Amino acid sequence: MPKITEQIMDALDVETFFVCATEEEGRNLMLNLIKSWGFTDADVVFAQHEGPGVRVRGRAYVYRPADKYRWLLREAEAAQEG
């Protein structure tokens, strides 16, 4: 059975509101959260300080554009076999 992340076409977006003092702290919290889930390639694509914290959207990349997509290679192998 393939790993769940192998079923992701490109990336995983996560958005939440962190209670924290600054936008920079919110960005760091998001990157640390994504890395704690085992993703090694991540960006913050949106951050906005509002009242008691920061609304942050992070993106964990499984594949960047022009990567070798495992899901595409599997489809090509299946087409050759079938």
PDB file of C-alpha atoms in Angstrom:
ATOM      1  CA  MET A   1       0.000   0.000   0.000  1.00  0.00           C
ATOM      2  CA  PRO A   2       1.517   3.380  -0.994  1.00  0.00           C
ATOM      3  CA  LYS A   3       2.217   6.018   1.601  1.00  0.00           C
ATOM      4  CA  ILE A   4      -0.507   8.654   1.786  1.00  0.00           C
ATOM      5  CA  THR A   5       1.942  11.387   0.790  1.00  0.00           C
ATOM      6  CA  GLU A   6       2.593   9.477  -2.449  1.00  0.00           C
ATOM      7  CA  GLN A   7      -1.043  10.162  -3.363  1.00  0.00           C
ATOM      8  CA  ILE A   8      -0.530  13.962  -3.130  1.00  0.00           C
ATOM      9  CA  MET A   9      -0.141  15.496  -6.576  1.00  0.00           C
ATOM     10  CA  ASP A  10       2.008  18.447  -5.553  1.00  0.00           C
ATOM     11  CA  ALA A  11       1.641  20.013  -2.104  1.00  0.00           C
ATOM     12  CA  LEU A  12      -0.368  20.160   1.088  1.00  0.00           C
ATOM     13  CA  ASP A  13      -1.773  23.514   2.279  1.00  0.00           C
ATOM     14  CA  VAL A  14      -2.573  24.138   5.933  1.00  0.00           C
ATOM     15  CA  GLU A  15      -4.166  27.263   7.376  1.00  0.00           C
ATOM     16  CA  THR A  16      -4.719  28.213  11.000  1.00  0.00           C
ATOM     17  CA  PHE A  17      -4.655  31.086  13.442  1.00  0.00           C
ATOM     18  CA  PHE A  18      -1.801  31.080  15.951  1.00  0.00           C
ATOM     19  CA  VAL A  19      -2.119  33.085  19.149  1.00  0.00           C
ATOM     20  CA  CYS A  20       1.258  34.822  19.181  1.00  0.00           C
ATOM     21  CA  ALA A  21       2.881  38.246  19.385  1.00  0.00           C
ATOM     22  CA  THR A  22       4.247  38.865  15.886  1.00  0.00           C
ATOM     23  CA  GLU A  23       3.864  37.820  12.246  1.00  0.00           C
ATOM     24  CA  GLU A  24       7.397  36.412  12.320  1.00  0.00           C
ATOM     25  CA  GLU A  25       6.531  34.210  15.303  1.00  0.00           C
ATOM     26  CA  GLY A  26       3.426  32.947  13.465  1.00  0.00           C
ATOM     27  CA  ARG A  27       5.495  32.126  10.380  1.00  0.00           C
ATOM     28  CA  ASN A  28       8.010  30.198  12.491  1.00  0.00           C
ATOM     29  CA  LEU A  29       5.240  28.301  14.288  1.00  0.00           C
ATOM     30  CA  MET A  30       3.764  27.205  10.937  1.00  0.00           C
ATOM     31  CA  LEU A  31       7.105  26.035   9.536  1.00  0.00           C
ATOM     32  CA  ASN A  32       7.877  24.143  12.741  1.00  0.00           C
ATOM     33  CA  LEU A  33       4.416  22.522  12.698  1.00  0.00           C
ATOM     34  CA  ILE A  34       4.844  21.326   9.109  1.00  0.00           C
ATOM     35  CA  LYS A  35       8.350  20.025   9.826  1.00  0.00           C
ATOM     36  CA  SER A  36       7.046  18.171  12.905  1.00  0.00           C
ATOM     37  CA  TRP A  37       4.800  16.202  10.521  1.00  0.00           C
ATOM     38  CA  GLY A  38       7.862  15.003   8.610  1.00  0.00           C
ATOM     39  CA  PHE A  39       7.798  17.369   5.633  1.00  0.00           C
ATOM     40  CA  THR A  40      11.200  18.827   4.766  1.00  0.00           C
ATOM     41  CA  ASP A  41      10.238  21.375   2.085  1.00  0.00           C
ATOM     42  CA  ALA A  42       7.800  24.068   3.242  1.00  0.00           C
ATOM     43  CA  ASP A  43       6.915  27.721   2.726  1.00  0.00           C
ATOM     44  CA  VAL A  44       4.597  30.219   4.335  1.00  0.00           C
ATOM     45  CA  VAL A  45       2.364  31.476   1.513  1.00  0.00           C
ATOM     46  CA  PHE A  46       0.240  33.881   3.584  1.00  0.00           C
ATOM     47  CA  ALA A  47       0.533  35.532   6.994  1.00  0.00           C
ATOM     48  CA  GLN A  48      -1.476  38.372   8.499  1.00  0.00           C
ATOM     49  CA  HIS A  49      -1.298  39.695  12.051  1.00  0.00           C
ATOM     50  CA  GLU A  50      -4.816  40.264  13.456  1.00  0.00           C
ATOM     51  CA  GLY A  51      -5.518  41.123  17.085  1.00  0.00           C
ATOM     52  CA  PRO A  52      -4.236  38.344  19.357  1.00  0.00           C
ATOM     53  CA  GLY A  53      -2.242  36.490  16.726  1.00  0.00           C
ATOM     54  CA  VAL A  54      -1.479  35.640  13.122  1.00  0.00           C
ATOM     55  CA  ARG A  55      -3.509  33.874  10.424  1.00  0.00           C
ATOM     56  CA  VAL A  56      -0.994  31.730   8.554  1.00  0.00           C
ATOM     57  CA  ARG A  57      -1.193  29.459   5.532  1.00  0.00           C
ATOM     58  CA  GLY A  58       1.679  27.065   5.079  1.00  0.00           C
ATOM     59  CA  ARG A  59       2.499  24.832   2.132  1.00  0.00           C
ATOM     60  CA  ALA A  60       4.312  21.524   2.492  1.00  0.00           C
ATOM     61  CA  TYR A  61       5.734  20.446  -0.829  1.00  0.00           C
ATOM     62  CA  VAL A  62       5.795  16.809  -1.779  1.00  0.00           C
ATOM     63  CA  TYR A  63       6.756  17.818  -5.312  1.00  0.00           C
ATOM     64  CA  ARG A  64       7.974  21.150  -6.682  1.00  0.00           C
ATOM     65  CA  PRO A  65       7.300  22.015 -10.333  1.00  0.00           C
ATOM     66  CA  ALA A  66       9.538  19.959 -12.671  1.00  0.00           C
ATOM     67  CA  ASP A  67      10.244  17.284 -10.016  1.00  0.00           C
ATOM     68  CA  LYS A  68      10.024  13.623 -11.009  1.00  0.00           C
ATOM     69  CA  TYR A  69       6.502  12.786  -9.908  1.00  0.00           C
ATOM     70  CA  ARG A  70       6.308   9.237  -8.520  1.00  0.00           C
ATOM     71  CA  TRP A  71       2.585   9.060  -9.263  1.00  0.00           C
ATOM     72  CA  LEU A  72       3.271   9.861 -12.928  1.00  0.00           C
ATOM     73  CA  LEU A  73       6.039   7.248 -13.147  1.00  0.00           C
ATOM     74  CA  ARG A  74       3.660   4.621 -11.702  1.00  0.00           C
ATOM     75  CA  GLU A  75       1.058   5.478 -14.364  1.00  0.00           C
ATOM     76  CA  ALA A  76       3.678   5.131 -17.121  1.00  0.00           C
ATOM     77  CA  GLU A  77       4.809   1.761 -15.718  1.00  0.00           C
ATOM     78  CA  ALA A  78       1.208   0.537 -15.512  1.00  0.00           C
ATOM     79  CA  ALA A  79       0.590   1.593 -19.124  1.00  0.00           C
ATOM     80  CA  GLN A  80       3.641  -0.391 -20.255  1.00  0.00           C
ATOM     81  CA  GLU A  81       2.477  -3.470 -18.356  1.00  0.00           C
ATOM     82  CA  GLY A  82      -1.147  -3.260 -19.426  1.00  0.00           C
TER      83      GLY A  82
END
